[in-house]
Amino acid sequence: MKANEHETRRAPHSAARAAKRWIDVAAALVGLTAAAPVLGAAALAVRAAMGPPVLFRHTRPGLRGEPFELLKLRTMRPPRPGENLEEDEGHRITRLGQVLRATSIDELPGLWNVLRGDMSLVGPRPLLMEYMERYTPAQARRHDVRPGLTGWCQINGRNARDWDTKLALDTWYVDNWS
């Protein structure tokens, strides 16, 4: 399904936004409680395999483009002397990190971001801060809502989509969430 196949409509008003926030908080509390054993075991495994810190913290743009600190479990070892952070990233993912990413367990700390109000359960995935200046005005509208742990783009092809299509799906979500 392509973003331009849908008719655009206005996003819900403040009552719907408040309801969405309450649902996010309730679901994040339940999720963190239910996932606590898995999250705890994964955190211990990360600490044993890679040492501290257990959490990866990265600044991402949130609602209205305001920066926030995204939390994830660490999946990569630190760079070795002479390694380029971006170019050697794939070589730095550990076996444990591959499992955590494949199962999305590395994303569980993001539920804390939902509780804090930095994120929603569903919304455009928060990309890197350096992309902010590259968005067209239409693409920048993805920041009119809180970023999400998952989003419309993820359930419609995730990494199989090109950037323009991903951003168009994000914008479609901004206009059509309910």
Short mmCIF file of C-alpha atoms in Angstrom, two decimals:
data_model
loop_
_atom_site.label_atom_id
_atom_site.label_comp_id
_atom_site.label_asym_id
_atom_site.label_seq_id
_atom_site.Cartn_x
_atom_site.Cartn_y
_atom_site.Cartn_z
CA MET A 1 0.00 0.00 0.00
CA LYS A 2 1.46 3.34 -1.00
CA ALA A 3 1.00 6.53 0.99
CA ASN A 4 -0.47 8.40 -1.98
CA GLU A 5 -3.23 5.77 -2.37
CA HIS A 6 -4.94 7.11 0.74
CA GLU A 7 -7.07 10.18 1.04
CA THR A 8 -5.53 12.67 3.45
CA ARG A 9 -7.63 13.92 6.35
CA ARG A 10 -6.98 16.00 9.45
CA ALA A 11 -5.49 14.32 12.50
CA PRO A 12 -7.75 13.96 15.56
CA HIS A 13 -8.18 16.81 18.04
CA SER A 14 -6.87 17.20 21.57
CA ALA A 15 -9.32 14.74 23.18
CA ALA A 16 -8.09 11.99 20.87
CA ARG A 17 -4.48 12.99 21.55
CA ALA A 18 -5.12 12.76 25.31
CA ALA A 19 -6.76 9.35 24.90
CA LYS A 20 -3.82 8.13 22.82
CA ARG A 21 -1.42 9.32 25.52
CA TRP A 22 -3.36 7.48 28.26
CA ILE A 23 -3.37 4.31 26.15
CA ASP A 24 0.38 4.70 25.56
CA VAL A 25 1.09 5.08 29.28
CA ALA A 26 -1.13 2.14 30.30
CA ALA A 27 0.29 -0.15 27.60
CA ALA A 28 3.89 0.88 28.39
CA LEU A 29 3.34 0.12 32.09
CA VAL A 30 1.86 -3.28 31.28
CA GLY A 31 4.60 -3.92 28.70
CA LEU A 32 7.43 -3.02 31.06
CA THR A 33 5.92 -5.17 33.81
CA ALA A 34 5.39 -8.15 31.53
CA ALA A 35 8.78 -7.77 29.85
CA ALA A 36 10.73 -7.18 33.07
CA PRO A 37 12.11 -10.75 33.26
CA VAL A 38 13.18 -10.71 29.60
CA LEU A 39 14.58 -7.18 29.88
CA GLY A 40 16.44 -8.07 33.07
CA ALA A 41 17.96 -11.22 31.56
CA ALA A 42 18.91 -9.33 28.39
CA ALA A 43 20.50 -6.51 30.44
CA LEU A 44 22.54 -9.05 32.42
CA ALA A 45 23.60 -10.76 29.18
CA VAL A 46 24.68 -7.42 27.67
CA ARG A 47 26.66 -6.57 30.79
CA ALA A 48 28.36 -9.99 30.81
CA ALA A 49 29.10 -9.98 27.07
CA MET A 50 30.06 -6.34 26.51
CA GLY A 51 30.45 -4.75 29.94
CA PRO A 52 28.93 -1.44 30.91
CA PRO A 53 27.03 0.55 29.86
CA VAL A 54 24.07 -1.73 29.24
CA LEU A 55 21.95 0.97 27.63
CA PHE A 56 22.64 2.75 24.36
CA ARG A 57 21.52 6.37 24.54
CA HIS A 58 21.15 8.45 21.42
CA THR A 59 19.68 11.88 20.79
CA ARG A 60 16.77 11.76 18.34
CA PRO A 61 14.16 14.30 17.22
CA GLY A 62 10.78 13.96 18.92
CA LEU A 63 7.55 15.90 18.86
CA ARG A 64 8.03 19.21 17.01
CA GLY A 65 11.64 18.13 16.33
CA GLU A 66 12.63 18.60 19.99
CA PRO A 67 15.60 16.37 20.87
CA PHE A 68 15.17 13.55 23.37
CA GLU A 69 17.39 10.69 24.54
CA LEU A 70 16.29 7.38 22.98
CA LEU A 71 17.03 4.31 25.10
CA LYS A 72 17.90 0.85 23.74
CA LEU A 73 19.90 -2.11 24.93
CA ARG A 74 23.44 -2.03 23.59
CA THR A 75 24.02 -4.35 20.64
CA MET A 76 27.51 -3.27 19.52
CA ARG A 77 30.94 -3.42 21.03
CA PRO A 78 32.92 -0.17 21.33
CA PRO A 79 35.01 0.78 18.30
CA ARG A 80 38.58 -0.46 18.24
CA PRO A 81 41.43 1.99 17.56
CA GLY A 82 41.32 3.03 13.91
CA GLU A 83 37.72 1.89 13.32
CA ASN A 84 35.33 4.41 11.82
CA LEU A 85 32.10 4.63 13.84
CA GLU A 86 29.78 4.67 10.81
CA GLU A 87 31.71 2.56 8.30
CA ASP A 88 32.53 -0.27 10.71
CA GLU A 89 29.15 -0.35 12.46
CA GLY A 90 28.08 -3.69 10.96
CA HIS A 91 31.28 -5.36 12.15
CA ARG A 92 30.72 -4.12 15.70
CA ILE A 93 27.36 -5.86 16.22
CA THR A 94 27.91 -8.80 18.56
CA ARG A 95 26.20 -12.20 18.28
CA LEU A 96 24.11 -11.27 21.30
CA GLY A 97 23.34 -7.96 19.60
CA GLN A 98 22.13 -9.78 16.48
CA VAL A 99 19.72 -11.83 18.59
CA LEU A 100 18.51 -8.77 20.49
CA ARG A 101 17.89 -6.89 17.24
CA ALA A 102 16.24 -9.85 15.47
CA THR A 103 13.80 -10.27 18.36
CA SER A 104 13.45 -6.49 18.96
CA ILE A 105 14.36 -7.05 22.62
CA ASP A 106 16.87 -4.20 22.23
CA GLU A 107 13.85 -1.87 21.78
CA LEU A 108 12.22 -2.70 25.15
CA PRO A 109 13.89 0.20 27.03
CA GLY A 110 12.01 2.47 24.62
CA LEU A 111 8.91 1.75 26.71
CA TRP A 112 10.52 4.04 29.29
CA ASN A 113 10.62 6.74 26.59
CA VAL A 114 6.88 6.19 26.12
CA LEU A 115 6.25 6.60 29.86
CA ARG A 116 8.31 9.80 29.93
CA GLY A 117 6.28 11.22 27.05
CA ASP A 118 9.16 11.32 24.57
CA MET A 119 7.56 8.68 22.36
CA SER A 120 4.30 6.94 21.59
CA LEU A 121 3.77 3.22 21.00
CA VAL A 122 2.81 3.98 17.39
CA GLY A 123 4.17 6.84 15.32
CA PRO A 124 6.95 7.57 12.85
CA ARG A 125 10.19 5.94 14.00
CA PRO A 126 12.63 8.57 15.32
CA LEU A 127 15.44 9.01 12.83
CA LEU A 128 18.77 10.77 13.35
CA MET A 129 19.04 14.45 14.26
CA GLU A 130 21.25 15.10 11.25
CA TYR A 131 18.35 14.24 8.91
CA MET A 132 16.32 17.20 10.18
CA GLU A 133 17.83 19.65 7.70
CA ARG A 134 17.27 17.26 4.77
CA TYR A 135 13.48 16.94 5.06
CA THR A 136 11.18 18.72 2.67
CA PRO A 137 8.45 20.72 4.45
CA ALA A 138 6.02 17.84 3.81
CA GLN A 139 8.45 15.24 5.20
CA ALA A 140 9.19 17.38 8.26
CA ARG A 141 5.52 17.01 9.21
CA ARG A 142 6.47 13.58 10.61
CA HIS A 143 7.44 15.59 13.71
CA ASP A 144 3.88 16.85 14.20
CA VAL A 145 3.27 13.70 16.30
CA ARG A 146 5.35 11.85 18.88
CA PRO A 147 7.72 9.31 17.34
CA GLY A 148 6.81 5.69 17.93
CA LEU A 149 8.34 2.38 18.92
CA THR A 150 6.65 1.09 15.79
CA GLY A 151 4.87 2.84 12.98
CA TRP A 152 2.89 2.71 9.78
CA CYS A 153 6.07 2.34 7.73
CA GLN A 154 7.22 -0.69 9.77
CA ILE A 155 4.00 -2.59 9.13
CA ASN A 156 4.09 -1.61 5.45
CA GLY A 157 7.46 -2.89 4.37
CA ARG A 158 9.99 -1.55 6.90
CA ASN A 159 13.43 -1.77 5.26
CA ALA A 160 12.06 -2.92 1.89
CA ARG A 161 10.96 0.66 1.16
CA ASP A 162 13.03 3.53 -0.20
CA TRP A 163 13.46 6.67 1.92
CA ASP A 164 10.93 8.76 0.02
CA THR A 165 8.25 6.09 0.43
CA LYS A 166 9.07 5.65 4.13
CA LEU A 167 8.77 9.37 4.73
CA ALA A 168 5.53 9.51 2.70
CA LEU A 169 4.09 6.70 4.86
CA ASP A 170 5.12 8.63 7.99
CA THR A 171 3.35 11.74 6.70
CA TRP A 172 0.29 9.68 5.81
CA TYR A 173 0.22 8.44 9.43
CA VAL A 174 0.41 12.02 10.75
CA ASP A 175 -2.73 12.86 8.75
CA ASN A 176 -4.66 9.64 9.39
CA TRP A 177 -4.01 8.25 12.86
CA SER A 178 -7.02 7.64 15.03
#
